Amino acid sequence: MSVNFEPLPFEPGYRRVASAIAARILDRTLRHGEPLPSELELAAQFAVNRSTIREALRELESADLVARRRGTKRMVVARPATDQVAGRMRHALTLNDVTVREVWAMLEVLEPPAAEAAARDRTPAALGKIKVAVDGYRTRNSSAQDVVDGVGGFFRAVAEATGNRVLPLMQEPLLQLLEAALRVVIDEAPPARSRIAGAQAKILAAIEAGDAATARLWMVRHVRDFRRGFELCRIDLDTPVPPPSPP
Amino acid sequence: MSVNFEPLPFEPGYRRVASAIAARILDRTLRHGEPLPSELELAAQFAVNRSTIREALRELESADLVARRRGTKRMVVARPATDQVAGRMRHALTLNDVTVREVWAMLEVLEPPAAEAAARDRTPAALGKIKVAVDGYRTRNSSAQDVVDGVGGFFRAVAEATGNRVLPLMQEPLLQLLEAALRVVIDEAPPARSRIAGAQAKILAAIEAGDAATARLWMVRHVRDFRRGFELCRIDLDTPVPPPSPP
DNA sequence: ATAGTATGATTGTCCGACAATTGATGGGCT
DNA sequence: AGCCCATCAATTGTCGGACAATCATACTAT
């Protein structure tokens, strides 16, 4: 019987430094908003070169564990924001050739319960945000960009109204992909704009009335409508979601 | 009426380099598994110093767009794996003080449709993996770690059986948080082990039989059981999920 | 008090260097 | 010929130092 040894994991210095700092952030020793020591000071504390510290900082920066306030030098401890994390996940999804159908299927799972929960747990402030989103879309939906923004804004407002902070994070990458797919087809389906506005109004009314069942029902229809839109445009649902456009 | 100017965005070199390489990866110019040029060559191509290239590489590495095969030097283009992306999102969730209740609510949303879809779209291979997971848990559930692994493995196998590649990615951060919470309480609730095994068996049988309704029903009970477990242990569901334990 | 200025600290970038490790080359052996 | 091993160039990880540009602060003049 031979004893099997795992290969000793060699971790380069920049990674050990990054892990050490990340651990301090995650266990709240370094708190949100707190400024990090300067690079030279960190280099002295860890007894490594400043270059090593800088490579570690780039890693933490990419993970959104540290950030820099606009127009300032010192880095501060950051709390990863929704869109940042979603960007990572969107990369993963596009590189795995996820299809429009898969994204849509997840929306079909997430959104009806979200509407239901929003109708139950809405607050006046959250309800106001949904109203703003619905009104904004109704008054401004001429360009494709307007439609994409309006659709995303409505879903985001509903998700926020649930009070569950996990939902916006899970939803965000899906919305980013939906927006990318929507941008391509929105001008091919003229009646889509008004159907969207109608569904949003119905859902808003149900949420305002606290009618969870109706909110869910109309959200089911609303999500299904996106699929129908793609089908009407003869878009194969099994094509991969389009890669991010270079802005 | 004052004209508002956006601040001129200054992007440091390492970020521009990272963005340029990332764009090439996302538009498939650089394909999965392809080796990157050496740091010196990249420095020559971008006309910047090697230090700048290295900082950019750390950023890409942290985003899992490039990686290094173990025991090798050259970096290769990578496809972000589920657990890597999930780690980022888990950081975001813990730093936002997400509660056990919120995580559980998302599981309640995701898992029943997952079981339903698995019963519809299962393949023999995927079904086999679920069987392995269920058998593995039934035969090895003595330590808390065994239970945690078994629970996670079951959910992962079911999610994979749906054929939707988005689901495992969305589910993974939730599972990691569930596992963290479960590790704390599993030894306080002796009957939980057998209840979990029973539910897994029912769900497996329903998926094997293609009975979507029953699969969903038992998954609802299964997920609800976790909540009951926490309540029985007098765990306040509104406590934040525990931070990652330093292994 | 406000505007302008001087001063020091900090970051972004560059250059050069070196040990350790890896990939490749080529020679020797069967 | 094919295989194994020694040698060597290439590459990475890390270090030290350097400098311009920018930010923070204290100080000064109006």
Short mmCIF file of N, CA and C in Angstrom, two decimals, chain A residues 80-83 85-86 89 110 159 164-174, chain B residues 88-94 96 98 106 170:
data_model
loop_
_atom_site.label_atom_id
_atom_site.label_comp_id
_atom_site.label_asym_id
_atom_site.label_seq_id
_atom_site.Cartn_x
_atom_site.Cartn_y
_atom_site.Cartn_z
N PRO A 80 -18.86 44.43 -2.94
CA PRO A 80 -19.13 44.20 -4.35
C PRO A 80 -20.55 44.58 -4.70
N ALA A 81 -20.71 45.36 -5.74
CA ALA A 81 -22.03 45.81 -6.17
C ALA A 81 -22.62 44.80 -7.14
N THR A 82 -23.92 44.90 -7.31
CA THR A 82 -24.63 43.93 -8.14
C THR A 82 -24.05 43.83 -9.54
N ASP A 83 -23.90 45.00 -10.19
CA ASP A 83 -23.53 44.92 -11.59
C ASP A 83 -22.12 44.39 -11.78
N VAL A 85 -20.51 42.05 -9.89
CA VAL A 85 -20.54 40.60 -9.78
C VAL A 85 -21.25 40.00 -10.98
N ALA A 86 -22.32 40.66 -11.40
CA ALA A 86 -23.07 40.14 -12.53
C ALA A 86 -22.21 40.10 -13.78
N MET A 89 -20.32 36.95 -13.86
CA MET A 89 -21.14 35.79 -14.18
C MET A 89 -21.59 35.84 -15.64
N LEU A 110 -37.53 32.50 -12.10
CA LEU A 110 -37.29 33.53 -11.08
C LEU A 110 -38.41 34.56 -10.99
N ALA A 159 -37.71 43.16 -8.44
CA ALA A 159 -36.84 42.32 -7.62
C ALA A 159 -36.48 43.03 -6.32
N ASN A 164 -35.69 40.78 -0.84
CA ASN A 164 -34.65 39.74 -0.78
C ASN A 164 -33.44 40.22 -1.57
N ARG A 165 -32.34 40.41 -0.85
CA ARG A 165 -31.18 41.01 -1.50
C ARG A 165 -30.43 40.03 -2.38
N VAL A 166 -30.79 38.75 -2.29
CA VAL A 166 -30.13 37.78 -3.16
C VAL A 166 -30.71 37.87 -4.57
N LEU A 167 -31.98 38.09 -4.65
CA LEU A 167 -32.66 38.07 -5.95
C LEU A 167 -32.05 39.05 -6.95
N PRO A 168 -31.84 40.32 -6.60
CA PRO A 168 -31.24 41.20 -7.61
C PRO A 168 -29.91 40.68 -8.12
N LEU A 169 -29.12 40.09 -7.23
CA LEU A 169 -27.82 39.59 -7.66
C LEU A 169 -27.95 38.42 -8.62
N MET A 170 -28.89 37.54 -8.38
CA MET A 170 -29.05 36.39 -9.25
C MET A 170 -29.68 36.82 -10.57
N GLN A 171 -30.53 37.83 -10.48
CA GLN A 171 -31.27 38.25 -11.66
C GLN A 171 -30.41 39.06 -12.62
N GLU A 172 -29.46 39.79 -12.06
CA GLU A 172 -28.73 40.76 -12.86
C GLU A 172 -28.04 40.15 -14.09
N PRO A 173 -27.30 39.07 -13.95
CA PRO A 173 -26.67 38.53 -15.17
C PRO A 173 -27.70 38.09 -16.20
N LEU A 174 -28.83 37.57 -15.75
CA LEU A 174 -29.87 37.18 -16.70
C LEU A 174 -30.39 38.40 -17.45
N ARG B 88 -16.98 34.42 -6.02
CA ARG B 88 -17.14 35.86 -6.06
C ARG B 88 -18.50 36.28 -5.53
N MET B 89 -19.52 35.58 -6.02
CA MET B 89 -20.87 35.99 -5.63
C MET B 89 -21.10 35.71 -4.15
N ARG B 90 -20.51 34.64 -3.64
CA ARG B 90 -20.66 34.37 -2.23
C ARG B 90 -20.04 35.48 -1.41
N HIS B 91 -18.88 35.97 -1.84
CA HIS B 91 -18.27 37.11 -1.15
C HIS B 91 -19.24 38.28 -1.11
N ALA B 92 -19.83 38.57 -2.28
CA ALA B 92 -20.76 39.69 -2.34
C ALA B 92 -21.92 39.49 -1.39
N LEU B 93 -22.43 38.26 -1.33
CA LEU B 93 -23.59 38.01 -0.48
C LEU B 93 -23.23 38.13 1.00
N THR B 94 -22.11 37.56 1.40
CA THR B 94 -21.75 37.64 2.82
C THR B 94 -21.46 39.09 3.21
N ASN B 96 -22.79 41.65 2.08
CA ASN B 96 -24.03 42.40 2.16
C ASN B 96 -24.93 41.88 3.28
N VAL B 98 -26.33 39.08 3.89
CA VAL B 98 -27.51 38.33 3.49
C VAL B 98 -27.85 37.32 4.58
N MET B 106 -34.52 31.83 -1.77
CA MET B 106 -34.10 31.62 -3.15
C MET B 106 -34.07 30.14 -3.50
N MET B 170 -26.20 29.67 -10.98
CA MET B 170 -26.98 30.48 -10.06
C MET B 170 -27.11 29.78 -8.71
#
